[in-house]
Structures are given as structure tokens and as C-alpha cells.
Amino acid sequence: MCKKTNVLIVTILICVGLSRIAYGQENLTLRTDRDVYVAGEVVWLSTSIESAVSTVSKVIYVELLNGNNVPIQQVKALVSNGVANTQFTIPDTLATGNYQVRAYTKWMQNFSATFFEHKTI
């Protein structure tokens, strides 16, 4: 790569980072009670939220996605003191495989979905 390309890439990365701060991008952390589940079991999860601005979302949306990124389960969790706890049951008809748990806020939908929090189970 030439120097101009490197400078352009660094500039873009800096601008993306600054725009997230300037527009109050929220960041989530997602934790589940374990990593391996069987169909029909309950997934207990906890999310924490950080924001560059004082107003933080009050609801976190959590989805269980299949391999095609289609939601199988969807739940809402109320945020209290920056933390939200919730649970959902994995449908007992689900085939064995890897699934994604995705968490986001309505505010985060104003930005790229790459900023959503994901975890593979």
C-alpha cells in the first residue's frame, strides 16, 4: 500500500470514531450464562450500556438469529443503572448449530449494524 492510502484509511477510522462520540454512539456488552445450549433451554443474559452522552437508551433489544440472520426469538430488556437482564427460551424445534445473539438499542439503529453487540452460542 502506498502512503496516501494508509493516510486515507487512518483518517477514515479517526472520523468514524469521532462521529460515534459526536453523535452519542452507545456501546453494549453482552454476557450469557454459558456458551452451549440445547433446544428448549433458557438463555439468561445480561447487557450493560455505555454512552458518550448523558442520555442513554432505556430499552435494549435482544434477538436470537439463525444462520441467515433472521430473528428466531426477540425480547426487550429494560435498562436500570446501565444494566439490563433478561432471558429467552430456545425453541425446542431448533436444529443443532451455531446461532447469534444480537443486542442493540433503537439509537444504535441510526448507525451501522456492525456496532451491534453479537455473541455466538
GROMACS .gro file of C-alpha atoms in nm:
model
  121
    1MET     CA    1   0.000   0.000   0.000
    2CYS     CA    2   0.119   0.349  -0.068
    3LYS     CA    3   0.145   0.620   0.198
    4LYS     CA    4  -0.155   0.811   0.063
    5THR     CA    5  -0.376   0.503   0.103
    6ASN     CA    6  -0.254   0.448   0.460
    7VAL     CA    7  -0.323   0.811   0.548
    8LEU     CA    8  -0.670   0.788   0.395
    9ILE     CA    9  -0.751   0.471   0.592
   10VAL     CA   10  -0.630   0.623   0.919
   11THR     CA   11  -0.827   0.942   0.850
   12ILE     CA   12  -1.144   0.744   0.784
   13LEU     CA   13  -1.100   0.540   1.102
   14ILE     CA   14  -1.047   0.855   1.307
   15CYS     CA   15  -1.355   1.019   1.154
   16VAL     CA   16  -1.570   0.714   1.223
   17GLY     CA   17  -1.451   0.707   1.585
   18LEU     CA   18  -1.510   1.079   1.632
   19SER     CA   19  -1.853   1.065   1.471
   20ARG     CA   20  -1.955   0.788   1.712
   21ILE     CA   21  -1.856   1.014   2.002
   22ALA     CA   22  -2.005   1.331   1.849
   23TYR     CA   23  -2.340   1.165   1.781
   24GLY     CA   24  -2.351   0.978   2.110
   25GLN     CA   25  -2.298   0.624   1.990
   26GLU     CA   26  -2.388   0.372   2.255
   27ASN     CA   27  -2.178   0.064   2.324
   28LEU     CA   28  -2.317  -0.260   2.464
   29THR     CA   29  -2.158  -0.552   2.640
   30LEU     CA   30  -2.347  -0.883   2.619
   31ARG     CA   31  -2.295  -1.179   2.855
   32THR     CA   32  -2.482  -1.509   2.867
   33ASP     CA   33  -2.486  -1.762   3.149
   34ARG     CA   34  -2.296  -2.009   2.927
   35ASP     CA   35  -2.193  -2.069   2.564
   36VAL     CA   36  -2.359  -2.403   2.483
   37TYR     CA   37  -2.732  -2.470   2.497
   38VAL     CA   38  -2.978  -2.741   2.396
   39ALA     CA   39  -3.306  -2.666   2.221
   40GLY     CA   40  -3.572  -2.589   2.481
   41GLU     CA   41  -3.331  -2.442   2.736
   42VAL     CA   42  -3.346  -2.092   2.880
   43VAL     CA   43  -3.071  -1.843   2.793
   44TRP     CA   44  -3.007  -1.597   3.074
   45LEU     CA   45  -2.828  -1.284   2.964
   46SER     CA   46  -2.706  -0.953   3.091
   47THR     CA   47  -2.621  -0.643   2.895
   48SER     CA   48  -2.453  -0.324   3.002
   49ILE     CA   49  -2.463   0.001   2.814
   50GLU     CA   50  -2.216   0.286   2.785
   51SER     CA   51  -2.278   0.611   2.606
   52ALA     CA   52  -2.073   0.914   2.512
   53VAL     CA   53  -2.367   1.136   2.605
   54SER     CA   54  -2.573   1.162   2.921
   55THR     CA   55  -2.893   1.029   2.767
   56VAL     CA   56  -2.877   0.653   2.745
   57SER     CA   57  -3.142   0.430   2.592
   58LYS     CA   58  -3.388   0.276   2.836
   59VAL     CA   59  -3.454  -0.043   2.637
   60ILE     CA   60  -3.217  -0.298   2.487
   61TYR     CA   61  -3.343  -0.528   2.213
   62VAL     CA   62  -3.205  -0.882   2.205
   63GLU     CA   63  -3.251  -1.128   1.919
   64LEU     CA   64  -3.156  -1.488   1.852
   65LEU     CA   65  -3.056  -1.512   1.485
   66ASN     CA   66  -3.028  -1.816   1.261
   67GLY     CA   67  -2.752  -1.864   1.001
   68ASN     CA   68  -2.934  -1.630   0.759
   69ASN     CA   69  -2.951  -1.350   1.020
   70VAL     CA   70  -3.326  -1.398   1.053
   71PRO     CA   71  -3.457  -1.343   1.408
   72ILE     CA   72  -3.591  -1.658   1.573
   73GLN     CA   73  -3.656  -1.503   1.915
   74GLN     CA   74  -3.684  -1.138   2.014
   75VAL     CA   75  -3.702  -0.987   2.363
   76LYS     CA   76  -3.679  -0.641   2.515
   77ALA     CA   77  -3.489  -0.563   2.835
   78LEU     CA   78  -3.544  -0.256   3.049
   79VAL     CA   79  -3.221  -0.074   3.140
   80SER     CA   80  -3.169   0.017   3.504
   81ASN     CA   81  -2.846   0.188   3.613
   82GLY     CA   82  -2.683   0.099   3.282
   83VAL     CA   83  -2.763  -0.275   3.307
   84ALA     CA   84  -3.040  -0.489   3.161
   85ASN     CA   85  -3.109  -0.852   3.244
   86THR     CA   86  -3.345  -1.078   3.054
   87GLN     CA   87  -3.398  -1.430   2.932
   88PHE     CA   88  -3.545  -1.620   2.640
   89THR     CA   89  -3.617  -1.985   2.569
   90ILE     CA   90  -3.456  -2.151   2.269
   91PRO     CA   91  -3.736  -2.309   2.064
   92ASP     CA   92  -3.735  -2.686   2.107
   93THR     CA   93  -3.773  -2.724   1.729
   94LEU     CA   94  -3.436  -2.562   1.657
   95ALA     CA   95  -3.174  -2.771   1.478
   96THR     CA   96  -2.826  -2.816   1.622
   97GLY     CA   97  -2.587  -2.545   1.507
   98ASN     CA   98  -2.435  -2.208   1.580
   99TYR     CA   99  -2.666  -1.913   1.638
  100GLN     CA  100  -2.603  -1.545   1.703
  101VAL     CA  101  -2.739  -1.347   1.994
  102ARG     CA  102  -2.757  -0.981   1.890
  103ALA     CA  103  -2.820  -0.684   2.119
  104TYR     CA  104  -2.882  -0.322   2.022
  105THR     CA  105  -3.076  -0.010   2.113
  106LYS     CA  106  -3.309   0.193   1.893
  107TRP     CA  107  -3.046   0.468   1.890
  108MET     CA  108  -2.784   0.226   1.759
  109GLN     CA  109  -3.007   0.158   1.456
  110ASN     CA  110  -2.912   0.507   1.332
  111PHE     CA  111  -2.562   0.371   1.266
  112SER     CA  112  -2.416   0.065   1.101
  113ALA     CA  113  -2.531  -0.273   1.231
  114THR     CA  114  -2.162  -0.357   1.275
  115PHE     CA  115  -2.184  -0.162   1.602
  116PHE     CA  116  -2.444  -0.404   1.742
  117GLU     CA  117  -2.317  -0.646   2.004
  118HIS     CA  118  -2.303  -1.015   1.894
  119LYS     CA  119  -2.230  -1.343   2.065
  120THR     CA  120  -2.225  -1.690   1.914
  121ILE     CA  121  -2.398  -1.969   2.103
   0.00000   0.00000   0.00000
